[in-house]
Amino acid sequence: MINNKKKKKKFYFVKNVLIRKEHFGTLILLRSGIRYFIDNNYFKVLKNIHERKEIAAGDKKIKNFLQGLFVKNIITTDKSKSGSIKLLENKFISYDCLSFPRTVYWECTNKCNYNCIHCYSVSGPRKFSEELQFDTVKKLIDELSALGTEFLSIGGGEPLLYPDIFRVLEYAKSKGLAVEITTNASLVTDEIIKKLVKSGLQFLQVSLDGANEKTYSTIRRGGDFNRVVKILPKLAGYFTLSICSVINKLNYNEIDSLIELSKKAGAKHFRVIPLMEIGRGAGIKSLQLSKKELKNLHTIIHDKRKREKNINIQLNENLVLPESKNIFWMPGNHFGCSAARTTCGIDARGNVYPCSFMAFEELKCGNIKNESLLKIWRDSVVMKDLRNLDKLEGKCTKCRYLSLCRGGCRAAAYIKNKKITDSDYLCSVI
C-alpha cells in the first residue's frame, strides 16, 4: 500500500509490460492480454518508474494513480518481483490511427491439408512457392518489437505447414511479442505440442465450424472432426485456447452445441465470425444468413455472453446493439473500423492490406519485402483513404446508432459493391 505522503520511493513494474503513448492517451498492455488506458498526464510517472527514479506520492492524484497500479498488480516496491518493460513514444502519424499497428495478422502460408468451402485465402492442398523467407519474417518481427506491436496473429492456410513456423514462434517470443496461431488442429501430435510449448507459444485458436462430423466435414472438406475434438482438451492444458466458428446456414442451428463443446474442451474463448463473401466464400453466397437469421444469431450470442461464466464469447457488439462508441478516439466526423487504424493484414507473399478480409489487388498497401511496415502504415494512400472516410452510403446514413458504431466493418462493406463508403451488409441493427 502507498501511504507515505512525503518520502520518495522507487517502484518497479511487476509483469512484462508494454507501454505506448498515443495522441489520445497511454496504453498499458500486459502480455496476458489485459489492457489499460490512462491519461497522458500520467505518462511521465510511468517513465520515471521505467527509469527507476524515486517518486514522491504526496500529490493526491499521483497517489491514487499509483494505488490503482498496485491494485492491478502492475507495480511493486519489491525489486525482486520486478519484470521487464518496454516504454515507447512513437512519432505521431494521424488523429485517425495509432502510431503503429497494435495487432498484425499474418497469413504465413496458403498451403493447407483442408479445402474449406468458405476459405477467404483460397488455401488448399497444393504447392505454394512464394512464402516469406525466415530472414524477411525476422526483420518484420524486429520492427514489430521495436515499435510496440502487442499481438502477432499467425494464420494461413495451415500454419503448421509453414516450414519455419517454430523458428518464427521462438524468435517472436524472444522479442517480447504475444503470438497466437490459428490452426485446424488436424496435424497436431504430442511431438508438435512439445515443439509449440518449447517455442513459447501462449495463445492458440482452433477453427471449428461444426458441432458434429457431418456438418464439420461438409464445411471443412478433408477434415477429421473426431481427431480435432479429441485433441482440444490437451491443447487447453498447454495454451490459452480459443475456438473460432464461421457461421452460415449449415451450422447456424449448432451455436449452443459449439459453445458447449468448446466449454467441455477447456477453451477460454469462443469467437463467432459471420461468413465473409471473399475467396471461396464468394462462391457460396446461398449459405449466407438472412437478415432475420443474423439478427437472431446476434441476439443469441449477446444473451449467452451475459450468462456464460466459464467461457468468453466474442462477437462485435455493435452488430447487435451499439452501446458505446467504436474506437472512442476516432474523430467524430470520420467513419470506419480497426482496419488501418489499429490493425493490418499481411498475406503469404508479404503484401500488406488494411485487414486480412480486404485482400483485393486495388486495396494493396505495399509489400514488406520492399519497404518497412512503418513506411506502409504511414504513407499508404489506401490506408489514408480509409482513415479519412467522412461519408457513408446506404442504410448507415439513416441509422440512429451511426455516431456510436461508426459504420461497422469496412471489409464487409467493400465486399458487396467494391465501395469503402458502403454500409456493412452483416449488420442487423436496421
XYZ file of N, CA, C and O in Angstrom, residues 200-290:
364
model
N 7.516 -21.272 -26.971
C 6.990 -20.190 -26.150
C 5.599 -19.736 -26.529
O 5.121 -18.717 -26.026
N 4.918 -20.477 -27.399
C 3.565 -20.097 -27.805
C 2.635 -20.076 -26.601
O 2.650 -20.989 -25.777
N 1.818 -19.030 -26.511
C 0.888 -18.891 -25.401
C -0.564 -19.017 -25.839
O -1.386 -19.609 -25.150
N -0.897 -18.469 -27.011
C -2.288 -18.443 -27.474
C -2.453 -19.315 -28.707
O -1.660 -19.225 -29.648
N -3.512 -20.125 -28.721
C -3.767 -20.996 -29.853
C -5.265 -21.001 -30.150
O -6.082 -21.169 -29.247
N -5.603 -20.776 -31.404
C -7.002 -20.765 -31.825
C -7.249 -21.904 -32.802
O -6.485 -22.115 -33.731
N -8.330 -22.623 -32.575
C -8.705 -23.735 -33.449
C -9.995 -23.386 -34.180
O -10.974 -22.962 -33.564
N -9.991 -23.556 -35.498
C -11.179 -23.314 -36.312
C -12.075 -24.550 -36.251
O -11.649 -25.652 -36.576
N -13.307 -24.355 -35.821
C -14.246 -25.467 -35.668
C -15.616 -24.997 -36.152
O -16.298 -24.252 -35.460
N -16.007 -25.435 -37.346
C -17.215 -24.900 -37.970
C -18.389 -25.864 -37.960
O -19.348 -25.689 -38.723
N -18.331 -26.860 -37.097
C -19.444 -27.790 -36.977
C -19.381 -28.500 -35.648
O -18.290 -28.781 -35.140
N -20.553 -28.792 -35.076
C -20.605 -29.467 -33.775
C -20.725 -30.977 -33.920
O -20.807 -31.700 -32.930
N -20.730 -31.448 -35.166
C -20.779 -32.888 -35.412
C -20.000 -33.189 -36.697
O -19.673 -32.282 -37.469
N -19.744 -34.446 -36.922
C -18.902 -34.855 -38.054
C -19.513 -34.468 -39.394
O -18.805 -34.016 -40.299
N -20.822 -34.600 -39.528
C -21.468 -34.333 -40.808
C -21.319 -32.856 -41.210
O -20.896 -32.550 -42.332
N -21.667 -31.958 -40.318
C -21.569 -30.527 -40.622
C -20.114 -30.126 -40.829
O -19.783 -29.394 -41.773
N -19.265 -30.607 -39.931
C -17.846 -30.257 -39.989
C -17.221 -30.660 -41.320
O -16.553 -29.855 -41.980
N -17.441 -31.885 -41.739
C -16.810 -32.382 -42.966
C -17.411 -31.753 -44.223
O -16.747 -31.662 -45.253
N -18.657 -31.301 -44.129
C -19.275 -30.612 -45.264
C -18.627 -29.254 -45.478
O -18.370 -28.838 -46.617
N -18.356 -28.540 -44.401
C -17.751 -27.211 -44.490
C -16.231 -27.294 -44.637
O -15.654 -26.653 -45.521
N -15.621 -28.092 -43.795
C -14.159 -28.197 -43.784
C -13.759 -29.477 -44.526
O -13.418 -30.499 -43.915
N -13.810 -29.391 -45.846
C -13.569 -30.565 -46.693
C -12.168 -31.118 -46.480
O -11.181 -30.393 -46.515
N -12.112 -32.422 -46.258
C -10.844 -33.077 -45.964
C -10.544 -33.136 -44.486
O -9.511 -33.657 -44.069
N -11.464 -32.615 -43.656
C -11.235 -32.537 -42.220
C -11.598 -33.807 -41.478
O -12.328 -34.662 -41.974
N -11.069 -33.903 -40.259
C -11.311 -35.062 -39.408
C -11.862 -34.559 -38.073
O -11.112 -34.204 -37.165
N -13.173 -34.495 -37.956
C -13.838 -33.921 -36.787
C -13.422 -34.624 -35.500
O -13.066 -33.972 -34.504
N -13.476 -35.924 -35.478
C -13.199 -36.677 -34.255
C -11.759 -36.485 -33.777
O -11.511 -36.380 -32.575
N -10.829 -36.437 -34.705
C -9.424 -36.230 -34.340
C -9.234 -34.857 -33.696
O -8.544 -34.722 -32.683
N -9.858 -33.847 -34.298
C -9.709 -32.478 -33.795
C -10.327 -32.341 -32.410
O -9.722 -31.790 -31.489
N -11.561 -32.838 -32.255
C -12.252 -32.727 -30.966
C -11.482 -33.458 -29.869
O -11.413 -32.996 -28.716
N -10.875 -34.563 -30.223
C -10.126 -35.350 -29.245
C -8.885 -34.615 -28.734
O -8.507 -34.750 -27.564
N -8.262 -33.802 -29.599
C -7.014 -33.132 -29.217
C -7.266 -31.824 -28.460
O -6.369 -31.311 -27.786
N -8.481 -31.277 -28.537
C -8.764 -29.970 -27.933
C -8.453 -29.889 -26.440
O -7.808 -28.933 -25.991
N -8.908 -30.848 -25.604
C -8.614 -30.745 -24.163
C -7.117 -30.734 -23.863
O -6.676 -30.057 -22.928
N -6.355 -31.472 -24.652
C -4.907 -31.488 -24.439
C -4.306 -30.123 -24.761
O -3.429 -29.623 -24.049
N -4.790 -29.487 -25.840
C -4.308 -28.158 -26.202
C -4.656 -27.142 -25.115
O -3.865 -26.256 -24.804
N -5.854 -27.290 -24.535
C -6.288 -26.377 -23.475
C -5.415 -26.499 -22.239
O -5.335 -25.566 -21.433
N -4.747 -27.632 -22.094
C -3.865 -27.838 -20.949
C -2.530 -27.122 -21.081
O -1.819 -26.936 -20.081
N -2.189 -26.717 -22.296
C -0.888 -26.081 -22.528
C -0.990 -24.616 -22.984
O -0.059 -23.836 -22.770
N -2.100 -24.255 -23.617
C -2.216 -22.927 -24.204
C -3.546 -22.270 -23.802
O -4.467 -22.954 -23.355
N -3.623 -20.961 -23.974
C -4.905 -20.275 -23.863
C -5.656 -20.578 -25.148
O -5.340 -20.050 -26.209
N -6.635 -21.455 -25.050
C -7.309 -21.989 -26.229
C -8.559 -21.192 -26.577
O -9.391 -20.893 -25.719
N -8.677 -20.853 -27.864
C -9.882 -20.229 -28.400
C -10.452 -21.124 -29.490
O -9.701 -21.775 -30.217
N -11.768 -21.153 -29.578
C -12.445 -21.857 -30.665
C -13.121 -20.796 -31.526
O -13.815 -19.910 -31.015
N -12.916 -20.868 -32.834
C -13.492 -19.895 -33.752
C -14.413 -20.604 -34.749
O -14.020 -21.601 -35.362
N -15.617 -20.077 -34.902
C -16.582 -20.675 -35.824
C -17.084 -19.639 -36.824
O -17.517 -18.548 -36.430
N -17.004 -19.987 -38.108
C -17.585 -19.155 -39.161
C -19.026 -19.629 -39.348
O -19.260 -20.776 -39.731
N -19.970 -18.746 -39.074
C -21.366 -19.156 -39.032
C -22.062 -18.911 -40.369
O -21.962 -17.834 -40.964
N -22.764 -19.947 -40.835
C -23.525 -19.879 -42.083
C -24.767 -20.760 -41.921
O -25.036 -21.260 -40.825
N -25.519 -20.933 -42.976
C -26.771 -21.698 -42.874
C -26.556 -23.158 -42.472
O -27.457 -23.793 -41.913
N -25.373 -23.704 -42.737
C -25.118 -25.104 -42.426
C -24.934 -25.352 -40.930
O -25.257 -26.429 -40.436
N -24.389 -24.368 -40.211
C -24.119 -24.582 -38.787
C -24.849 -23.586 -37.875
O -24.617 -23.543 -36.671
N -25.723 -22.802 -38.471
C -26.448 -21.761 -37.746
C -27.182 -22.308 -36.521
O -27.217 -21.668 -35.455
N -27.742 -23.495 -36.632
C -28.515 -24.081 -35.531
C -27.654 -24.864 -34.545
O -28.185 -25.527 -33.642
N -26.334 -24.786 -34.709
C -25.440 -25.543 -33.829
C -24.660 -24.655 -32.863
O -23.713 -25.110 -32.224
N -25.064 -23.389 -32.735
C -24.342 -22.460 -31.867
C -24.252 -22.973 -30.434
O -23.177 -23.000 -29.822
N -25.385 -23.389 -29.874
C -25.391 -23.896 -28.497
C -24.447 -25.083 -28.344
O -23.681 -25.160 -27.371
N -24.498 -26.006 -29.300
C -23.651 -27.200 -29.233
C -22.183 -26.847 -29.378
O -21.319 -27.440 -28.720
N -21.870 -25.876 -30.254
C -20.482 -25.452 -30.432
C -19.927 -24.817 -29.160
O -18.775 -25.067 -28.778
N -20.744 -24.027 -28.490
C -20.307 -23.400 -27.241
C -20.097 -24.455 -26.161
O -19.102 -24.427 -25.429
N -21.016 -25.393 -26.063
C -20.882 -26.454 -25.066
C -19.655 -27.316 -25.346
O -18.933 -27.704 -24.416
N -19.428 -27.622 -26.613
C -18.255 -28.407 -26.991
C -16.971 -27.662 -26.598
O -16.023 -28.260 -26.074
N -16.949 -26.352 -26.841
C -15.787 -25.532 -26.515
C -15.545 -25.486 -25.011
O -14.406 -25.584 -24.551
N -16.628 -25.335 -24.251
C -16.502 -25.318 -22.791
C -15.973 -26.656 -22.272
O -15.082 -26.693 -21.412
N -16.508 -27.734 -22.798
C -16.080 -29.060 -22.369
C -14.609 -29.305 -22.670
O -13.897 -29.979 -21.911
N -14.137 -28.718 -23.761
C -12.735 -28.888 -24.154
C -11.793 -28.039 -23.308
O -10.576 -28.257 -23.334
N -12.345 -27.063 -22.591
C -11.499 -26.206 -21.762
C -11.073 -24.916 -22.431
O -10.151 -24.236 -21.966
N -11.757 -24.552 -23.525
C -11.416 -23.308 -24.219
C -11.777 -22.108 -23.358
O -12.784 -22.108 -22.659
N -10.961 -21.070 -23.429
C -11.211 -19.836 -22.693
C -12.104 -18.879 -23.481
O -12.791 -18.043 -22.904
N -12.044 -18.995 -24.818
C -12.783 -18.066 -25.667
C -13.516 -18.823 -26.768
O -13.032 -19.825 -27.278
N -14.686 -18.299 -27.144
C -15.422 -18.799 -28.304
C -15.715 -17.597 -29.184
O -16.397 -16.654 -28.769
N -15.193 -17.604 -30.402
C -15.314 -16.469 -31.300
C -16.252 -16.789 -32.460
O -16.151 -17.846 -33.069
N -17.115 -15.858 -32.769
C -18.069 -16.017 -33.858
C -17.713 -15.057 -34.983
O -17.548 -13.857 -34.756
N -17.574 -15.585 -36.193
C -17.332 -14.760 -37.376
C -18.418 -15.081 -38.401
O -18.593 -16.241 -38.772
N -19.158 -14.069 -38.863
C -20.129 -14.331 -39.925
C -19.402 -14.713 -41.215
O -18.240 -14.345 -41.420
N -20.062 -15.458 -42.075
C -19.485 -15.820 -43.365
C -19.128 -14.559 -44.150
O -19.956 -13.679 -44.344
N -17.864 -14.441 -44.561
C -17.411 -13.313 -45.367
C -17.324 -13.760 -46.825
O -16.683 -14.778 -47.143
N -17.953 -13.031 -47.709
C -18.034 -13.422 -49.119
C -16.784 -12.974 -49.874
O -16.812 -12.111 -50.754
N -15.680 -13.589 -49.511
C -14.393 -13.324 -50.137
C -13.685 -14.657 -50.311
O -13.931 -15.608 -49.566
N -12.798 -14.772 -51.296
C -12.142 -16.050 -51.561
C -13.171 -17.082 -51.998
O -14.062 -16.801 -52.798
N -13.083 -18.293 -51.442
C -14.081 -19.299 -51.779
C -15.442 -18.969 -51.169
O -16.474 -19.485 -51.615
N -15.438 -18.118 -50.163
C -16.696 -17.697 -49.561
C -17.589 -16.945 -50.531
O -18.808 -16.924 -50.372
N -16.979 -16.344 -51.549
C -17.759 -15.618 -52.551
C -18.593 -16.558 -53.406
O -19.573 -16.141 -54.033
N -18.217 -17.835 -53.432
C -18.937 -18.802 -54.258
C -20.060 -19.518 -53.541
O -20.731 -20.366 -54.128
N -20.264 -19.189 -52.267
C -21.327 -19.865 -51.510
C -22.256 -18.834 -50.853
O -22.660 -18.967 -49.698
N -22.604 -17.805 -51.622
C -23.469 -16.749 -51.098
C -24.822 -17.292 -50.645
O -25.487 -16.701 -49.792
N -25.228 -18.415 -51.212
C -26.517 -19.006 -50.834
C -26.512 -19.487 -49.374
O -27.574 -19.700 -48.791
N -25.304 -19.639 -48.799
C -25.201 -20.082 -47.412
C -25.133 -18.917 -46.432
O -25.060 -19.115 -45.220
N -25.160 -17.689 -46.964
C -25.147 -16.519 -46.098
C -26.459 -16.433 -45.319
O -27.527 -16.727 -45.859
N -26.364 -16.057 -44.047
C -27.557 -15.927 -43.227
C -28.427 -14.776 -43.723
O -27.921 -13.759 -44.195
N -29.721 -14.962 -43.608
C -30.650 -13.887 -43.940
C -30.557 -12.814 -42.859
O -29.965 -13.036 -41.793
